[in-house]
């Protein structure tokens, strides 16, 4: 069965998106998805950057929730046409993507405890306080091996400091912005820290996200890459969430056919979706 759920997407409530929430829903239904979850950004203490407004990535949760409620009332249960010609009901869930920094762990925990999110993604966007999205980061951190190792070490520290999440987002996010400059990480060098991250997720019943946005960045694998997913499987990991990281309607469920083929080749036969932080399994 194709992947019919997208659990990672952004709307105009995220600083880096202008997408109307209703247009995202319409696109998801048109593409035959049965479940989606909005996960707009909350990144406390994100660095000031000249291309971003003041207070970037600070989420107005009350306004976000109000619009979501209105659209949930309108679209929940809408009939969706499936590839086999049958129909299914559409479901809309409410989530957030929390950017992790050790200094922000308490604020992230307070945020997710104060609001009725169905699903919380914990994501490491920064390394040494800077986002790998920006070329300036790579000028300050020219040593490829060192910056990837630091990024993974910070990820491991931060998931322990901020345990109030459901899924770890795009584990090797940094690689999206290194592929174009011919950089990647050495799996042999980083396997120990990656296994430590995965072991923590498994022990704490946290999910690992498989994120397809990397394909749109010119990569041939998702975040995390195939080797990481293979290790997770070998270690007994079972909780996978699926996300496109779409910031516009067109990119919802983008490249999910590649995720389907990859997961099937690794003998994964299910993934999870969350409602009120409780996972439910869906067949691949």
Tab-separated table of C-alpha atoms in Angstrom:
chain	number	residue	atom	x	y	z
A	1	UNK	CA	0.000	0.000	0.000
A	2	UNK	CA	1.389	3.478	-0.809
A	3	UNK	CA	2.223	5.872	2.014
A	4	UNK	CA	-0.983	7.806	2.728
A	5	UNK	CA	0.208	9.927	5.658
A	6	UNK	CA	2.366	13.039	5.789
A	7	UNK	CA	3.354	13.939	9.337
A	8	UNK	CA	5.662	16.894	8.685
A	9	UNK	CA	4.548	20.081	6.948
A	10	UNK	CA	4.599	23.849	7.431
A	11	UNK	CA	2.219	26.735	6.814
A	12	UNK	CA	2.246	30.512	7.041
A	13	UNK	CA	2.602	30.141	10.818
A	14	UNK	CA	6.230	29.136	10.182
A	15	UNK	CA	8.664	31.921	9.341
A	16	UNK	CA	9.969	30.045	6.291
A	17	UNK	CA	6.565	29.363	4.700
A	18	UNK	CA	3.733	31.414	3.231
A	19	UNK	CA	1.448	28.446	2.573
A	20	UNK	CA	-2.219	28.882	3.521
A	21	UNK	CA	-3.282	26.041	5.777
A	22	UNK	CA	-6.430	25.346	3.761
A	23	UNK	CA	-4.436	25.026	0.519
A	24	UNK	CA	-2.183	22.461	2.197
A	25	UNK	CA	-5.252	20.455	3.191
A	26	UNK	CA	-6.756	20.676	-0.304
A	27	UNK	CA	-3.491	19.440	-1.827
A	28	UNK	CA	-3.284	16.521	0.605
A	29	UNK	CA	-6.839	15.417	-0.182
A	30	UNK	CA	-6.266	15.802	-3.926
A	31	UNK	CA	-3.156	13.586	-3.605
A	32	UNK	CA	-5.155	10.891	-1.810
A	33	UNK	CA	-3.671	11.242	1.674
A	34	UNK	CA	-5.806	10.056	4.554
A	35	UNK	CA	-3.835	11.640	7.409
A	36	UNK	CA	-1.772	14.796	7.692
A	37	UNK	CA	-0.250	16.629	10.625
A	38	UNK	CA	0.763	20.271	10.635
A	39	UNK	CA	4.083	20.757	12.423
A	40	UNK	CA	4.872	24.444	12.292
A	41	UNK	CA	8.225	25.629	13.579
A	42	UNK	CA	9.084	26.717	17.109
A	43	UNK	CA	12.806	27.488	17.389
A	44	UNK	CA	13.590	29.328	20.593
A	45	UNK	CA	16.727	31.505	20.450
A	46	UNK	CA	17.242	30.980	16.742
A	47	UNK	CA	20.163	33.216	15.681
A	48	UNK	CA	19.414	36.613	14.170
A	49	UNK	CA	19.973	36.438	10.413
A	50	UNK	CA	19.720	39.339	7.934
A	51	UNK	CA	17.233	37.492	5.712
A	52	UNK	CA	14.832	36.760	8.583
A	53	UNK	CA	12.448	39.033	10.493
A	54	UNK	CA	12.887	39.767	14.169
A	55	UNK	CA	11.515	36.945	16.296
A	56	UNK	CA	11.909	34.364	13.534
A	57	UNK	CA	10.514	30.884	14.208
A	58	UNK	CA	8.509	31.972	17.245
A	59	UNK	CA	5.135	30.269	16.844
A	60	UNK	CA	1.866	31.969	17.759
A	61	UNK	CA	0.333	28.757	19.065
A	62	UNK	CA	-3.045	30.280	19.963
A	63	UNK	CA	-3.610	31.658	16.438
A	64	UNK	CA	-2.261	28.445	14.932
A	65	UNK	CA	-4.617	26.337	17.029
A	66	UNK	CA	-7.593	28.576	16.250
A	67	UNK	CA	-7.153	28.240	12.478
A	68	UNK	CA	-6.469	24.520	12.765
A	69	UNK	CA	-9.681	24.032	14.788
A	70	UNK	CA	-11.730	25.856	12.175
A	71	UNK	CA	-10.342	23.748	9.330
A	72	UNK	CA	-10.533	20.522	11.315
A	73	UNK	CA	-14.250	21.118	11.793
A	74	UNK	CA	-14.610	21.613	8.036
A	75	UNK	CA	-12.424	18.828	6.652
A	76	UNK	CA	-12.288	16.052	9.266
A	77	UNK	CA	-13.949	12.978	7.777
A	78	UNK	CA	-13.865	14.258	4.187
A	79	UNK	CA	-13.880	11.370	1.734
A	80	UNK	CA	-10.573	10.685	-0.016
A	81	UNK	CA	-10.213	8.614	-3.193
A	82	UNK	CA	-7.576	5.885	-2.827
A	83	UNK	CA	-5.433	4.361	-5.609
A	84	UNK	CA	-7.446	1.125	-5.572
A	85	UNK	CA	-10.680	3.004	-6.291
A	86	UNK	CA	-12.026	2.837	-2.747
A	87	UNK	CA	-12.516	5.795	-0.410
A	88	UNK	CA	-11.367	6.587	3.115
A	89	UNK	CA	-11.918	9.334	5.637
A	90	UNK	CA	-9.484	12.243	5.942
A	91	UNK	CA	-7.968	13.079	9.341
A	92	UNK	CA	-6.176	16.239	10.410
A	93	UNK	CA	-3.766	16.353	13.335
A	94	UNK	CA	-2.110	19.168	15.262
A	95	UNK	CA	1.636	19.168	15.793
A	96	UNK	CA	4.763	21.223	16.252
A	97	UNK	CA	8.414	20.978	15.268
A	98	UNK	CA	10.655	22.089	18.116
A	99	UNK	CA	14.180	23.143	17.256
A	100	UNK	CA	16.591	21.746	19.824
A	101	UNK	CA	19.288	23.596	21.703
A	102	UNK	CA	20.367	22.648	25.192
A	103	UNK	CA	19.639	26.157	26.468
A	104	UNK	CA	16.056	25.859	25.190
A	105	UNK	CA	15.162	22.409	26.526
A	106	UNK	CA	13.083	23.720	29.432
A	107	UNK	CA	11.224	26.192	27.201
A	108	UNK	CA	10.458	23.450	24.680
A	109	UNK	CA	9.127	21.201	27.445
A	110	UNK	CA	6.943	23.994	28.799
A	111	UNK	CA	5.570	24.720	25.330
A	112	UNK	CA	4.531	21.161	24.525
A	113	UNK	CA	3.057	20.662	27.995
A	114	UNK	CA	0.939	23.811	27.691
A	115	UNK	CA	-0.836	22.917	24.426
A	116	UNK	CA	-2.845	19.922	23.139
A	117	UNK	CA	-0.483	18.809	20.397
A	118	UNK	CA	-1.044	15.409	18.849
A	119	UNK	CA	2.538	15.119	17.700
A	120	UNK	CA	5.894	16.724	18.539
A	121	UNK	CA	8.941	16.533	16.283
A	122	UNK	CA	12.314	17.302	17.873
A	123	UNK	CA	14.766	18.611	15.285
A	124	UNK	CA	18.400	19.631	15.392
A	125	UNK	CA	18.642	22.583	13.003
A	126	UNK	CA	21.669	24.247	14.574
A	127	UNK	CA	25.248	23.210	15.201
A	128	UNK	CA	27.334	25.455	17.387
A	129	UNK	CA	24.426	27.887	17.365
A	130	UNK	CA	24.358	28.227	13.563
A	131	UNK	CA	22.182	26.676	10.867
A	132	UNK	CA	23.915	24.611	8.176
A	133	UNK	CA	21.410	26.158	5.750
A	134	UNK	CA	23.647	29.238	5.613
A	135	UNK	CA	26.983	29.277	3.695
A	136	UNK	CA	28.514	31.248	6.574
A	137	UNK	CA	28.245	28.118	8.725
A	138	UNK	CA	30.478	26.163	6.376
A	139	UNK	CA	33.028	28.976	6.297
A	140	UNK	CA	33.245	28.862	10.095
A	141	UNK	CA	33.291	25.036	10.173
A	142	UNK	CA	35.426	23.996	7.186
A	143	UNK	CA	36.405	20.614	8.687
A	144	UNK	CA	33.782	18.235	7.303
A	145	UNK	CA	34.302	15.404	9.790
A	146	UNK	CA	34.422	17.712	12.806
A	147	UNK	CA	31.211	19.584	12.004
A	148	UNK	CA	29.217	16.419	11.308
A	149	UNK	CA	30.455	14.860	14.540
A	150	UNK	CA	29.601	17.967	16.541
A	151	UNK	CA	26.141	18.046	14.981
A	152	UNK	CA	25.459	14.425	15.961
A	153	UNK	CA	26.896	14.910	19.449
A	154	UNK	CA	24.596	17.905	19.987
A	155	UNK	CA	21.647	15.855	18.734
A	156	UNK	CA	22.396	13.127	21.265
A	157	UNK	CA	22.739	15.632	24.122
A	158	UNK	CA	19.568	17.470	23.185
A	159	UNK	CA	17.215	14.507	22.886
A	160	UNK	CA	18.192	13.638	26.451
A	161	UNK	CA	17.747	17.218	27.642
A	162	UNK	CA	14.349	17.515	25.897
A	163	UNK	CA	12.576	14.140	26.210
A	164	UNK	CA	9.052	15.511	25.615
A	165	UNK	CA	8.906	14.658	21.902
A	166	UNK	CA	7.398	11.878	19.792
A	167	UNK	CA	9.762	11.637	16.809
A	168	UNK	CA	13.299	12.749	16.032
A	169	UNK	CA	13.162	14.777	12.833
A	170	UNK	CA	15.578	14.463	9.880
A	171	UNK	CA	18.432	12.980	11.926
A	172	UNK	CA	21.215	13.969	9.503
A	173	UNK	CA	19.602	17.270	8.423
A	174	UNK	CA	22.996	18.920	7.922
A	175	UNK	CA	23.752	16.703	4.937
A	176	UNK	CA	21.063	18.504	2.910
A	177	UNK	CA	23.284	21.575	2.770
A	178	UNK	CA	26.590	19.738	2.377
A	179	UNK	CA	25.794	17.568	-0.642
A	180	UNK	CA	25.994	20.547	-2.990
A	181	UNK	CA	29.533	21.288	-1.788
A	182	UNK	CA	30.589	17.661	-2.012
A	183	UNK	CA	30.519	16.876	1.700
A	184	UNK	CA	28.995	14.003	3.652
A	185	UNK	CA	29.750	12.101	6.833
A	186	UNK	CA	31.792	8.937	7.177
A	187	UNK	CA	29.461	6.251	8.484
A	188	UNK	CA	32.331	4.267	9.977
A	189	UNK	CA	33.458	7.303	11.965
A	190	UNK	CA	29.987	8.252	13.141
A	191	UNK	CA	28.374	4.844	13.651
A	192	UNK	CA	29.011	4.848	17.417
A	193	UNK	CA	27.224	8.154	18.072
A	194	UNK	CA	24.432	7.274	15.604
A	195	UNK	CA	23.878	3.969	17.397
A	196	UNK	CA	23.759	5.826	20.716
A	197	UNK	CA	21.048	8.143	19.340
A	198	UNK	CA	19.037	5.235	17.958
A	199	UNK	CA	19.437	3.222	21.161
A	200	UNK	CA	18.038	6.139	23.156
A	201	UNK	CA	15.040	6.436	20.814
A	202	UNK	CA	14.292	2.721	21.054
A	203	UNK	CA	14.716	2.632	24.830
A	204	UNK	CA	12.407	5.632	25.307
A	205	UNK	CA	9.810	4.531	22.711
A	206	UNK	CA	10.495	7.526	20.497
A	207	UNK	CA	10.062	7.388	16.737
A	208	UNK	CA	12.608	8.087	14.029
A	209	UNK	CA	11.413	10.265	11.176
A	210	UNK	CA	12.048	9.394	7.525
A	211	UNK	CA	12.051	12.757	5.744
A	212	UNK	CA	11.812	13.058	1.960
A	213	UNK	CA	12.854	16.731	1.626
A	214	UNK	CA	16.434	15.692	0.879
A	215	UNK	CA	15.368	14.432	-2.551
A	216	UNK	CA	14.280	17.987	-3.386
A	217	UNK	CA	17.756	19.156	-2.332
A	218	UNK	CA	19.433	16.948	-4.926
A	219	UNK	CA	20.129	13.942	-2.713
A	220	UNK	CA	19.392	10.331	-3.637
A	221	UNK	CA	18.426	9.236	-0.122
A	222	UNK	CA	16.155	10.568	2.616
A	223	UNK	CA	17.134	12.001	5.988
A	224	UNK	CA	18.404	9.876	7.583
A	225	UNK	CA	20.203	7.967	4.878
A	226	UNK	CA	19.743	4.285	4.075
A	227	UNK	CA	22.571	3.019	6.317
A	228	UNK	CA	21.010	4.672	9.377
A	229	UNK	CA	17.615	3.158	8.623
A	230	UNK	CA	19.251	-0.228	8.179
A	231	UNK	CA	20.995	0.048	11.563
A	232	UNK	CA	17.741	1.141	13.220
A	233	UNK	CA	16.026	-1.943	11.795
A	234	UNK	CA	18.865	-4.203	12.933
A	235	UNK	CA	18.698	-2.712	16.451
A	236	UNK	CA	14.987	-3.505	16.696
A	237	UNK	CA	13.615	-0.060	15.917
A	238	UNK	CA	9.959	-0.150	14.878
A	239	UNK	CA	8.606	3.389	15.201
A	240	UNK	CA	9.004	5.326	11.956
A	241	UNK	CA	7.172	8.516	11.069
A	242	UNK	CA	6.967	9.764	7.483
A	243	UNK	CA	7.227	13.405	6.463
A	244	UNK	CA	7.764	15.500	3.357
A	245	UNK	CA	8.778	18.642	5.275
A	246	UNK	CA	6.602	20.505	2.765
A	247	UNK	CA	6.533	24.302	2.980
A	248	UNK	CA	4.057	24.643	0.108
A	249	UNK	CA	1.098	22.609	-1.223
A	250	UNK	CA	3.037	21.184	-4.164
A	251	UNK	CA	5.592	19.433	-1.955
A	252	UNK	CA	3.145	17.525	0.235
A	253	UNK	CA	3.993	13.804	-0.037
A	254	UNK	CA	6.718	14.650	-2.550
A	255	UNK	CA	8.993	11.705	-3.413
A	256	UNK	CA	7.074	9.318	-1.158
A	257	UNK	CA	7.422	6.719	-3.918
A	258	UNK	CA	11.167	6.715	-3.203
A	259	UNK	CA	10.549	6.296	0.524
A	260	UNK	CA	8.162	3.422	-0.178
A	261	UNK	CA	10.721	1.582	-2.330
A	262	UNK	CA	13.533	2.168	0.164
A	263	UNK	CA	11.586	1.059	3.233
A	264	UNK	CA	10.257	-1.994	1.420
A	265	UNK	CA	13.818	-2.949	0.435
A	266	UNK	CA	14.857	-2.751	4.102
A	267	UNK	CA	11.942	-5.009	5.144
A	268	UNK	CA	9.968	-2.312	6.911
A	269	UNK	CA	6.262	-3.035	6.536
A	270	UNK	CA	4.696	-0.311	8.673
A	271	UNK	CA	5.078	3.223	9.997
A	272	UNK	CA	3.261	5.176	12.695
A	273	UNK	CA	1.022	8.194	12.988
A	274	UNK	CA	0.306	9.978	16.259
A	275	UNK	CA	-2.851	11.249	17.907
A	276	UNK	CA	-2.578	12.708	21.411
A	277	UNK	CA	1.006	11.374	21.432
A	278	UNK	CA	-0.199	7.784	20.965
A	279	UNK	CA	1.194	5.931	17.922
A	280	UNK	CA	-0.947	3.885	15.568
A	281	UNK	CA	0.608	1.592	12.971
A	282	UNK	CA	-0.078	1.936	9.256
A	283	UNK	CA	0.859	-0.660	6.636
A	284	UNK	CA	3.399	0.120	3.944
